Short mmCIF file of C-alpha atoms in Angstrom, two decimals:
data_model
loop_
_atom_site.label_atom_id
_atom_site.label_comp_id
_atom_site.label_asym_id
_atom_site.label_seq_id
_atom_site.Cartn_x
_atom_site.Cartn_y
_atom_site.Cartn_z
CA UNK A 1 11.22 2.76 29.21
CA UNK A 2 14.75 0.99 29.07
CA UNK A 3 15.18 -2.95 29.39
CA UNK A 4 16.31 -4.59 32.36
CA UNK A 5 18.79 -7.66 31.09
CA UNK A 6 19.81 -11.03 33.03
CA UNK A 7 22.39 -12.98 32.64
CA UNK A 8 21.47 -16.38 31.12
CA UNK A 9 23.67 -18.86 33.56
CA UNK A 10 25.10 -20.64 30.21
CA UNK A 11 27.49 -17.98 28.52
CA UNK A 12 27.52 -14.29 28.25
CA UNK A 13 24.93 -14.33 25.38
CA UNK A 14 22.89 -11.62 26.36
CA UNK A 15 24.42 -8.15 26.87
CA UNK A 16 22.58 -4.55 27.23
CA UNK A 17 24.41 -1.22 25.69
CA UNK A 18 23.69 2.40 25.70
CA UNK A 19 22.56 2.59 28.69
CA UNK A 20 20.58 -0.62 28.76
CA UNK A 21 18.67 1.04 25.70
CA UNK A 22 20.32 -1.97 23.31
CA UNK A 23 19.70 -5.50 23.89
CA UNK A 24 22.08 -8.03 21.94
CA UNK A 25 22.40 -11.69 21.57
CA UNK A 26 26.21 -12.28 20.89
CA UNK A 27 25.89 -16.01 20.01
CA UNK A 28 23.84 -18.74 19.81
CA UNK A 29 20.19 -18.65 18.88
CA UNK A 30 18.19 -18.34 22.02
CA UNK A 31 19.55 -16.90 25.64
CA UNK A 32 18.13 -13.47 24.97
CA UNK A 33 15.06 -13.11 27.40
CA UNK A 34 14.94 -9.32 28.67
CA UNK A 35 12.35 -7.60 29.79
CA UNK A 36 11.50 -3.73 30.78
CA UNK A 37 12.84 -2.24 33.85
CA UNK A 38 10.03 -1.18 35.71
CA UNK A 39 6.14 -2.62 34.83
CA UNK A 40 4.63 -1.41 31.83
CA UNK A 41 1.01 1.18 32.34
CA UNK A 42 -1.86 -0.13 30.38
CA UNK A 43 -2.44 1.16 27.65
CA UNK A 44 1.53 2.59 27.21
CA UNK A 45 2.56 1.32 23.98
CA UNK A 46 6.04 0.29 23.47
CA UNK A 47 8.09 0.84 20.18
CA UNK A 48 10.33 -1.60 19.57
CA UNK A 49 13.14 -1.38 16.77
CA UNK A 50 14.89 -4.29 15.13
CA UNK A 51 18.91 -3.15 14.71
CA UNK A 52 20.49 -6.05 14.08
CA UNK A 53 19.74 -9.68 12.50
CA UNK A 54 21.47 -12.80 11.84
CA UNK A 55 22.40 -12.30 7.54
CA UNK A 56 23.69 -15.70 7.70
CA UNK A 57 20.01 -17.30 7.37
CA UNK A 58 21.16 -20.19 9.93
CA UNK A 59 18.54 -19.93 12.59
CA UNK A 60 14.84 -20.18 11.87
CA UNK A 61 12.24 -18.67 14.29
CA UNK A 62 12.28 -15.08 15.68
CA UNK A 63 10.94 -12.24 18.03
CA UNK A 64 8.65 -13.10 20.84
CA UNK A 65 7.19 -10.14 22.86
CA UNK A 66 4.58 -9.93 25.50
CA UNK A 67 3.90 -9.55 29.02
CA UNK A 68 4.76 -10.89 32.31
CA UNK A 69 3.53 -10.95 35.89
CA UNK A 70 6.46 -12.03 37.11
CA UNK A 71 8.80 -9.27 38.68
CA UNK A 72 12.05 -9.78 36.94
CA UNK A 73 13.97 -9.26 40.19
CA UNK A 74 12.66 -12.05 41.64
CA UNK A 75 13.97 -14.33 38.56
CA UNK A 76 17.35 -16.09 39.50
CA UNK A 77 19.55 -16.40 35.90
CA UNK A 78 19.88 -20.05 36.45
CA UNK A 79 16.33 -20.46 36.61
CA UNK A 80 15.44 -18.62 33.35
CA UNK A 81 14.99 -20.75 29.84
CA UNK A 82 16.29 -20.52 27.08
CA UNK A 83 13.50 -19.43 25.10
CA UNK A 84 10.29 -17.30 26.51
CA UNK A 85 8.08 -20.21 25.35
CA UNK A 86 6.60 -22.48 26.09
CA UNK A 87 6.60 -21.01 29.42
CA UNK A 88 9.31 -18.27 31.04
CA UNK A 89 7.18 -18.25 34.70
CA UNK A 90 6.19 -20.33 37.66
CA UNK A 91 2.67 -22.38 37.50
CA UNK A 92 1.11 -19.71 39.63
CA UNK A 93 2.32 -16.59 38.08
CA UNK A 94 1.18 -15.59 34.20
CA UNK A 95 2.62 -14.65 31.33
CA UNK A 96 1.31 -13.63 27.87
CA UNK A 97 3.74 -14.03 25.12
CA UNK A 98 3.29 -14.52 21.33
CA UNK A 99 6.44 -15.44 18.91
CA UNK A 100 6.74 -13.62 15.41
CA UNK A 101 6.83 -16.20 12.83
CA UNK A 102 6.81 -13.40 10.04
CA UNK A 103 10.57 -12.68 8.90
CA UNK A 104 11.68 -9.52 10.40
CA UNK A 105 13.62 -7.47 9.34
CA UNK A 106 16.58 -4.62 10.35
CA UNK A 107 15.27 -1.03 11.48
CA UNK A 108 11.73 -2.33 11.58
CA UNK A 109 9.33 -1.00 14.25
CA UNK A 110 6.84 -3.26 16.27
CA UNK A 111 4.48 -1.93 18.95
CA UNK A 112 3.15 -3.48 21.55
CA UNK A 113 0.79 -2.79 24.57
CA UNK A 114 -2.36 -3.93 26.80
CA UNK A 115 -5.49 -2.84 27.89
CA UNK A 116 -8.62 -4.62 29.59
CA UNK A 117 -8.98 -6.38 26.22
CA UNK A 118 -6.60 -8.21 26.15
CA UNK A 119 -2.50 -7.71 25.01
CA UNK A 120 -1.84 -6.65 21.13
CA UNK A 121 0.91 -6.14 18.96
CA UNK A 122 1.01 -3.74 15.44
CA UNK A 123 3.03 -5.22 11.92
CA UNK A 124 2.44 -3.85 8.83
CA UNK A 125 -0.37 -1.24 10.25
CA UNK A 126 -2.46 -3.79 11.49
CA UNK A 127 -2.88 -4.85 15.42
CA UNK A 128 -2.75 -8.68 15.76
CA UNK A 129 -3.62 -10.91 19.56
CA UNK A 130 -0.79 -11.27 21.63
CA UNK A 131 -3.38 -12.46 24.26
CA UNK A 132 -7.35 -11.80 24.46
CA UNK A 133 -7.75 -12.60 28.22
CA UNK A 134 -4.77 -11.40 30.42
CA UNK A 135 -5.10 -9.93 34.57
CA UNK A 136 -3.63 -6.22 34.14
CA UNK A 137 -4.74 -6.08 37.65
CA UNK A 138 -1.57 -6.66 38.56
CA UNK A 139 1.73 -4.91 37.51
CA UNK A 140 3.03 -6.16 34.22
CA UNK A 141 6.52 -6.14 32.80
CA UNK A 142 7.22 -6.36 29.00
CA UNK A 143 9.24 -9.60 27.80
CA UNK A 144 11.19 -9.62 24.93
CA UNK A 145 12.57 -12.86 23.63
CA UNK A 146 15.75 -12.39 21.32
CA UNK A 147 15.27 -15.44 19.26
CA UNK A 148 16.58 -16.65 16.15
CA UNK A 149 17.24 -14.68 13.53
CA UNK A 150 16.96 -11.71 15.41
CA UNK A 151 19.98 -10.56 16.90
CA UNK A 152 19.62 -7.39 18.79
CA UNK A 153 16.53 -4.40 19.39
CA UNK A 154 16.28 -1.02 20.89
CA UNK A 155 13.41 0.82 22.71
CA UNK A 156 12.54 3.67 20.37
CA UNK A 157 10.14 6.63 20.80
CA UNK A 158 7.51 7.07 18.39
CA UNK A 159 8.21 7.84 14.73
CA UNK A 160 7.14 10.56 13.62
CA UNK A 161 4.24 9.64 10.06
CA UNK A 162 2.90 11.67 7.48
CA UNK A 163 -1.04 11.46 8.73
CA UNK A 164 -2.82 13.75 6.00
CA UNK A 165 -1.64 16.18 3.54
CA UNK A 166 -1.41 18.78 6.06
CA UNK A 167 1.46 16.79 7.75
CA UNK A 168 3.45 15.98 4.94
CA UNK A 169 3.48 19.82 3.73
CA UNK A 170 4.43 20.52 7.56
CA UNK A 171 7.12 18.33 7.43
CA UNK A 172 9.51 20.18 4.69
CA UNK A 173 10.38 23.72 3.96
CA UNK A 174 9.48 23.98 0.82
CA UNK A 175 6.39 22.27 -0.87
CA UNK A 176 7.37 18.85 -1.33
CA UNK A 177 7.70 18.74 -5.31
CA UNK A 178 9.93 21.33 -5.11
CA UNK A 179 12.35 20.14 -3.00
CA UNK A 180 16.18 20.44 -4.62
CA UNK A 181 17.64 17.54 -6.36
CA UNK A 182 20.18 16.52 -3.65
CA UNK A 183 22.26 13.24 -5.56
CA UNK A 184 21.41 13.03 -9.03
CA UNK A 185 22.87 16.69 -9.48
CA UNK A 186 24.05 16.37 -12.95
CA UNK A 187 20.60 16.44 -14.23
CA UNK A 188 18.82 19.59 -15.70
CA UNK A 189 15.49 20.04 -15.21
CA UNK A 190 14.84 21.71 -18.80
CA UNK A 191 15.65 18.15 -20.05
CA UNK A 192 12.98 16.32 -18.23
CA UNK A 193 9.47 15.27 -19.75
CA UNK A 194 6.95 16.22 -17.66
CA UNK A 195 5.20 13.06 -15.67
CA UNK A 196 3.02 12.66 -13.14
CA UNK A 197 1.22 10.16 -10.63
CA UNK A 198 -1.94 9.00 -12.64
CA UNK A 199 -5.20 10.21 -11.71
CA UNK A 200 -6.90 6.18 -11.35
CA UNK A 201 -5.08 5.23 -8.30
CA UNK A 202 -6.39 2.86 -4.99
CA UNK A 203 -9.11 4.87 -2.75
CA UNK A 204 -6.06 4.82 0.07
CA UNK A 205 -4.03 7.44 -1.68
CA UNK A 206 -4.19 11.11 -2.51
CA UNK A 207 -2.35 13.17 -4.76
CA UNK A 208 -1.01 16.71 -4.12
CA UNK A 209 1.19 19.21 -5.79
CA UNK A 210 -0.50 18.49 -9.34
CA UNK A 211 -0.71 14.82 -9.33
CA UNK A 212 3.26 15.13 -8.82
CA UNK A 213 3.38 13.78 -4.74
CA UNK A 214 0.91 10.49 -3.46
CA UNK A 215 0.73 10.05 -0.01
CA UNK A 216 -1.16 6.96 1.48
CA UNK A 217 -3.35 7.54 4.19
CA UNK A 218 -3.62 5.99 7.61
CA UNK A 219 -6.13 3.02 7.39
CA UNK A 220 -7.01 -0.06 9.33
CA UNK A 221 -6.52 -1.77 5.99
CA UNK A 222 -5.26 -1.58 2.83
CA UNK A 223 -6.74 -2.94 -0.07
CA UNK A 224 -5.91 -1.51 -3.32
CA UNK A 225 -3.42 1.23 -3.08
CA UNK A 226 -2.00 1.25 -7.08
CA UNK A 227 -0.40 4.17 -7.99
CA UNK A 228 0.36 4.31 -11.28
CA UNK A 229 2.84 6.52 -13.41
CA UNK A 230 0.60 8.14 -15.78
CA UNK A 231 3.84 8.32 -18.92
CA UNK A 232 5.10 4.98 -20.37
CA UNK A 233 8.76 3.89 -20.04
CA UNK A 234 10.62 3.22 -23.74
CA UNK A 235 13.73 1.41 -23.60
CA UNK A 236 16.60 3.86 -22.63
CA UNK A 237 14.27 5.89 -20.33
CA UNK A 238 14.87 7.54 -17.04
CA UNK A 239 12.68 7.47 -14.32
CA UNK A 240 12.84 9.63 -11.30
CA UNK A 241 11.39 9.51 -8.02
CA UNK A 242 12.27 10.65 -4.36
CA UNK A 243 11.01 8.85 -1.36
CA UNK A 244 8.88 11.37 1.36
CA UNK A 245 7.72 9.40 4.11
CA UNK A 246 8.12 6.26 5.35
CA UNK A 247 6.53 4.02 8.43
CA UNK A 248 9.08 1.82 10.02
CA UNK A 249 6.35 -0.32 11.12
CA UNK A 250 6.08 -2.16 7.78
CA UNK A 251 7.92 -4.87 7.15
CA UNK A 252 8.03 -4.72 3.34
CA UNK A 253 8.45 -1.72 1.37
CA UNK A 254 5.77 -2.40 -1.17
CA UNK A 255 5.46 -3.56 -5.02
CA UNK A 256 6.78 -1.97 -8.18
CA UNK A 257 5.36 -3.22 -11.34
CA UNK A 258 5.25 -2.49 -14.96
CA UNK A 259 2.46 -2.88 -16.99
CA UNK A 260 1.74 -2.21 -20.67
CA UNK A 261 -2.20 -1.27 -19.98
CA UNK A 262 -2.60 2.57 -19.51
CA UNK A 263 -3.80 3.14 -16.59
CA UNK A 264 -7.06 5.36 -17.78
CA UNK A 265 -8.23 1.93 -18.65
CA UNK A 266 -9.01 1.31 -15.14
CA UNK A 267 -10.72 4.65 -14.35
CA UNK A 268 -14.36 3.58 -12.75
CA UNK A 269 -12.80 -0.41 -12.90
CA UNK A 270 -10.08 -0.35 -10.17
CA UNK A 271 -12.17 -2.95 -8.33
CA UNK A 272 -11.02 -5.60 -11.02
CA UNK A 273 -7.79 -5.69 -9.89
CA UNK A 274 -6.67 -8.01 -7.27
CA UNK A 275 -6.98 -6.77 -3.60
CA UNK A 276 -4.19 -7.13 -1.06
CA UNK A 277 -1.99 -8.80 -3.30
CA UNK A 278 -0.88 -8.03 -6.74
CA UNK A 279 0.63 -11.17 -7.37
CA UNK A 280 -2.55 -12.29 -9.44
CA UNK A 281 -2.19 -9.50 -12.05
CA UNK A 282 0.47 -11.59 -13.95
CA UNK A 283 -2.23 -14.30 -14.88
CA UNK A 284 -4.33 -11.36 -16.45
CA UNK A 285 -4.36 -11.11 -19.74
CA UNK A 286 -2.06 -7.74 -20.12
CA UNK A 287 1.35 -7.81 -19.97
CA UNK A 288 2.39 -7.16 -15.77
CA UNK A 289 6.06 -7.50 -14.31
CA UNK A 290 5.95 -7.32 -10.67
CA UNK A 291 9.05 -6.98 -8.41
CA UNK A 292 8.19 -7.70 -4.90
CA UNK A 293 10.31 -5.73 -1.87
CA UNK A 294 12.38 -3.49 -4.87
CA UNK A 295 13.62 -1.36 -2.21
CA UNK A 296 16.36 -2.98 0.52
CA UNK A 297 16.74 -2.02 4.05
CA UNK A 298 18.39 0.95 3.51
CA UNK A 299 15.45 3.01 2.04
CA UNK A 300 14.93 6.35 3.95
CA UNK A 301 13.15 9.48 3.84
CA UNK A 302 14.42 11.74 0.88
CA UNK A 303 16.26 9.21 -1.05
CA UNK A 304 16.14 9.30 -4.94
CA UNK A 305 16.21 6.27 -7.05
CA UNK A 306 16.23 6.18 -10.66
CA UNK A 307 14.82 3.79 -12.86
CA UNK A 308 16.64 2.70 -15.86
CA UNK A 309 14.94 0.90 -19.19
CA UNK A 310 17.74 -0.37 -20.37
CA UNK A 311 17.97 -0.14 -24.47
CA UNK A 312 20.24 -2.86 -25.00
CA UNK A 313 19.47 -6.13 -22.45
CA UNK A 314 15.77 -5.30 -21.59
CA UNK A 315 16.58 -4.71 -17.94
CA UNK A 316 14.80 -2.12 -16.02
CA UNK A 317 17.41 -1.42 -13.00
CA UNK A 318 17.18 0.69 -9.84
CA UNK A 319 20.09 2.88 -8.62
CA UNK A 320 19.47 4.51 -5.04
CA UNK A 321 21.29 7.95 -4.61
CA UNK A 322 23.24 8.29 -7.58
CA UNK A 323 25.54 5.53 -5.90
CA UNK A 324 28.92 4.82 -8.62
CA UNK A 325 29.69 2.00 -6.15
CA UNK A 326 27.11 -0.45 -5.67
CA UNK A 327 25.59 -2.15 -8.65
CA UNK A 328 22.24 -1.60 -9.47
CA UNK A 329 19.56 -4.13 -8.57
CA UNK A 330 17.50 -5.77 -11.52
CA UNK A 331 13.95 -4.96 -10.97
CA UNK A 332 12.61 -7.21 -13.70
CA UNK A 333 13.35 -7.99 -17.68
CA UNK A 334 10.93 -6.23 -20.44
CA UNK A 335 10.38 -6.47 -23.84
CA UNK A 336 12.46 -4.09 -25.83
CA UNK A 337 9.71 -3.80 -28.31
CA UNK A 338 6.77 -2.30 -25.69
CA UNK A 339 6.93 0.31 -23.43
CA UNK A 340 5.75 0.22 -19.99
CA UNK A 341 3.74 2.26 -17.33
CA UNK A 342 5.45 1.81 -14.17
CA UNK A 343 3.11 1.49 -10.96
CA UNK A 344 3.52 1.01 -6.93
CA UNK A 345 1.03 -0.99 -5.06
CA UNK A 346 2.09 0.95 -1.84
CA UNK A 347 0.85 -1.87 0.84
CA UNK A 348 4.19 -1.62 2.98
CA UNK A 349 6.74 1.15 4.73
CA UNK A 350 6.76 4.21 2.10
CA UNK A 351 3.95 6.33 2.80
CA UNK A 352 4.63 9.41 0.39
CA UNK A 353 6.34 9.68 -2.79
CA UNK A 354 6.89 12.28 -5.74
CA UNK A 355 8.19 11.90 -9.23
CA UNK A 356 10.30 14.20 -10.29
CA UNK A 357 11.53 14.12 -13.70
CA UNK A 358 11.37 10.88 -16.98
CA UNK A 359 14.24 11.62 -19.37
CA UNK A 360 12.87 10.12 -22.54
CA UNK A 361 14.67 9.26 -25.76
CA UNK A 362 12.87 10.39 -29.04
CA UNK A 363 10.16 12.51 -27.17
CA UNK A 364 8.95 15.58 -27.24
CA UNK A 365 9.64 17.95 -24.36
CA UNK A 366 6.51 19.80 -23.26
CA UNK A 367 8.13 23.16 -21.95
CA UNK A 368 7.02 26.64 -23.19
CA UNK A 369 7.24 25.78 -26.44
CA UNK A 370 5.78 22.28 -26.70
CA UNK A 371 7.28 21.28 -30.21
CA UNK A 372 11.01 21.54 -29.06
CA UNK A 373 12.48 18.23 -28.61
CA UNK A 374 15.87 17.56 -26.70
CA UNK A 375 17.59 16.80 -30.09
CA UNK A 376 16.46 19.75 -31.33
CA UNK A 377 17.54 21.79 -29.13
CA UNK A 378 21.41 21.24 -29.99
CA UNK A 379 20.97 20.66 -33.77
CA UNK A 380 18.54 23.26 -34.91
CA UNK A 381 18.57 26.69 -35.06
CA UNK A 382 16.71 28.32 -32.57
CA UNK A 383 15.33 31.13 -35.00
CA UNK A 384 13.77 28.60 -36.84
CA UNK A 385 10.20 27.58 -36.74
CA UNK A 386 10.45 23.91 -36.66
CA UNK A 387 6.89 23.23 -35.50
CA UNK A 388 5.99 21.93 -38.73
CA UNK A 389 9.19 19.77 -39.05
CA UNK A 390 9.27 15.78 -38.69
CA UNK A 391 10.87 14.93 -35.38
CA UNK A 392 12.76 11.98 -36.71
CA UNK A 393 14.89 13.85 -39.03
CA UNK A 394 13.89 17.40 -39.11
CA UNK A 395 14.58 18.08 -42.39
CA UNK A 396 11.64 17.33 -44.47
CA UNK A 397 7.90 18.37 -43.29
CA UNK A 398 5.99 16.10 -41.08
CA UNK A 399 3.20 14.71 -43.60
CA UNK A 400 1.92 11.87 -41.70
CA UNK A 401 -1.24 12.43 -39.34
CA UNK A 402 -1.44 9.89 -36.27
CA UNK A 403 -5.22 7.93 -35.29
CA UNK A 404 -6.56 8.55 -32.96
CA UNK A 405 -3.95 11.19 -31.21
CA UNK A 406 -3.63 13.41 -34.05
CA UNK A 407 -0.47 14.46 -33.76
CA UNK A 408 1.58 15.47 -37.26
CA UNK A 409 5.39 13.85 -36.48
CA UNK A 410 6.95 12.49 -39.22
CA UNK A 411 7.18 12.52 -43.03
CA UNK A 412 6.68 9.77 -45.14
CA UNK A 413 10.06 7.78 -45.15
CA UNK A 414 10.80 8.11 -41.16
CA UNK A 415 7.30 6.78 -41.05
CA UNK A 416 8.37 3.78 -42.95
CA UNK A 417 11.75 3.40 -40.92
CA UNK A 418 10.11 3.91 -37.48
CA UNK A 419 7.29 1.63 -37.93
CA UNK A 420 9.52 -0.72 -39.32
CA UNK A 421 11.81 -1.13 -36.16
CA UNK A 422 9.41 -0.08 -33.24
CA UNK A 423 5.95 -0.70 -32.38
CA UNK A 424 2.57 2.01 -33.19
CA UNK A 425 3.76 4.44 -30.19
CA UNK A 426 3.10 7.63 -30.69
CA UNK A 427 6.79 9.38 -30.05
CA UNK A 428 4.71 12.57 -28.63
CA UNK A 429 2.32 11.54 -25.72
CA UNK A 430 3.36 7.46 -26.27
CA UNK A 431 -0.01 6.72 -27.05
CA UNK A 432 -0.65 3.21 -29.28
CA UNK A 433 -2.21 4.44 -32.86
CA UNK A 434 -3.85 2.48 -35.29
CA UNK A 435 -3.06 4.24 -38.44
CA UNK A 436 -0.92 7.03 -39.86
CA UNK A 437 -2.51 9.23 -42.37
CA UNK A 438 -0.09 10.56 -45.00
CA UNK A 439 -1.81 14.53 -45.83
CA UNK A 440 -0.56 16.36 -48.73
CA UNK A 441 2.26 19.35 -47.67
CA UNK A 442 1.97 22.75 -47.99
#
């Protein structure tokens, strides 16, 4: 389906490129009525992709799309208004159009058709009323009103979404948690701590690949979908994750929040979070930082961002691709003194994510042998068994049992020091303890 352009009468506003695929207003705000070169079947859905919008913020108003009984042939230029609406066609002719208050925004995807209910239109995964009572006895065109902020759109075909599981896996080579690292290449994998998705997580997701890949599934509605991190984030942490699937048809890319509540305090009590918008979660009691639309226009399948805790300001940044160039965006402040478990509430265009890697400072590496730590691995001997060693200094036994995780990790003095500059996290699994038992050494 291509677009069939006019010219407006006033100035040459409105002009049509690669092969009348690309629509563009050049100036102005309004001028940019086109509509589809030959009538549209019912029930033939047309995918429409934003490419270009007006950065300056000058205009207000936006898209208007719908349908037309008037043959655009029979339109003279001079006779055609500047804006689709209130009304493009003669008093006995009939046309359905609807503008798009909602900002829009580059390489987003709208969809729009009819049937013998009436004319509809699909944002953010949910079809909205163009018109409820429209004649498709009689040949329709599509109308597409380049207004305000937007500047110029394409016909598209169909993107191609991750449905199910069985789609996703389809979709790569390899299984999707084991795809290569392709811009953060100076990492080693032996140097990551082991995270995954947590288990508690919105009834729209499911996790694959153990609990290392979500993927949100097609629904009319979303109303929860949390996905939570299931490792807290100490300041000078690294967080890694690579985007999988995306749906251009959202106009937002979704939430990403940090909360100090593990998330297994929510298993069997999702429900008491807020539904459809997290926003409310900051006037909970807990400590939430929410960052809405993290992610800028660029975001596409198979990019990696890292997340940075930053040990000396308290920011937690976001770097896309490993880029040197562009400085990273500020996702929120924290408090130097907590950590965090970060979270997504996945309500807008990624569809499938996995985590890949947390480099952690002061904790424990759970490889083959789960007592190594990444300091010790460059200033102890490898022949010696360290397992009973204090991970602070490693010199003196660990003599100090931690309540309720149980796990031995330092001596007496580094228990002193540590407590004395950080908060009761356990430097092992990052749990909160209550007490540290001091047990006599062999």
């Amino acid at each position: 389906m291509y677009p069939k352009g006019f010219e407006n009468g006033t100035a040459d506003d409105h002009k049509l490129e690669n092969n009348a695929t690309k629509a563009v207003r050049h100036t102005s705000f309004d001028h940019g009525i086109t509509f589809t070169d030959k009538p549209v079947n019912i029930n033939e859905r047309i995918h429409l992709k934003i490419v270009e919008v007006d950065e300056t913020r000058q205009w207000c108003g936006s898209l208007a799309i719908g349908f037309t009984q008037v043959d655009p042939n029979t339109i003279r230029q001079e006779d055609l208004p500047k804006s689709a609406l209130p009304n493009l066609s003669p008093t006995n002719k009939f046309s359905y159009v609807k503008r798009l208050y909602e900002t829009l925004t580059k390489q987003l995807c709208i969809i729009f058709y009819y049937n013998p209910d009436g004319a509809y239109f699909i944002l953010d995964g949910r079809e909205q009323d163009i018109s409820k009572a429209i004649d498709f006895k009689k040949p329709l065109w599509a109308v597409i009103d380049i207004y305000g902020n937007v500047k110029a759109v394409t016909f598209t075909t169909p993107p191609k979404t991750t449905d199910d599981g069985k789609s996703l896996f389809a979709k790569y080579p390899q299984k999707p948690d084991k795809l290569p690292i392709r811009y953060f290449t100076h990492l080693k994998p032996e140097n990551f701590q082991p995270v995954t998705f947590s288990n508690v997580h919105g009834p729209e997701l499911e996790l694959y690949c153990e609990y290392k890949v979500a993927l949100r599934k097609r629904l009319q509605k979303l109303v929860r979908p949390y996905l939570f991190i299931n490792f807290p984030m100490a300041p000078g942490d690294e967080l890694y994750i690579r985007i999988l699937s995306i749906d251009p048809n959202y106009r937002t890319p979704g939430i990403f929040g940090f909360t100090n509540v593990r998330p297994s305090a929510f298993t069997d009590k999702l429900e008491t979070l807020p539904a459809n918008d997290p926003a409310a979660l900051v006037d909970r009691k807990e400590y939430w930082l929410l960052r809405e639309e993290p992610f800028d226009e660029t975001l596409s399948e198979l990019d990696e961002y890292r997340i940075l805790f930053d040990r000396t300001s308290g920011e937690i940044l976001l770097c896309r691709n490993n880029d040197t160039v562009s400085q990273p965006r500020i996702l929120t402040f924290a408090d130097l003194n907590q950590t965090f478990y970060p979270f997504l509430f996945l309500n807008g265009r990624i569809t499938a994510l996995s985590v890949f890697g947390l480099i952690a400072q002061n904790v424990l590496v759970t490889d083959a042998n789960p007592t190594t730590s990444l300091t010790s691995r460059t200033d102890v001997n490898d022949e010696d068994d360290d397992s009973d060693r204090c991970t602070i200094c490693y010199d003196a036994k660990a003599t100090c049992v931690l309540i309720p995780c149980g796990h031995m990790i330092f001596c007496t003095k580094c228990k002193v020091d540590y407590e004395s500059r950080s908060a009761k996290i356990c430097p092992k699994c990052r749990a909160e303890y209550e007490q540290a038992i001091e047990v006599e050494a062999d």
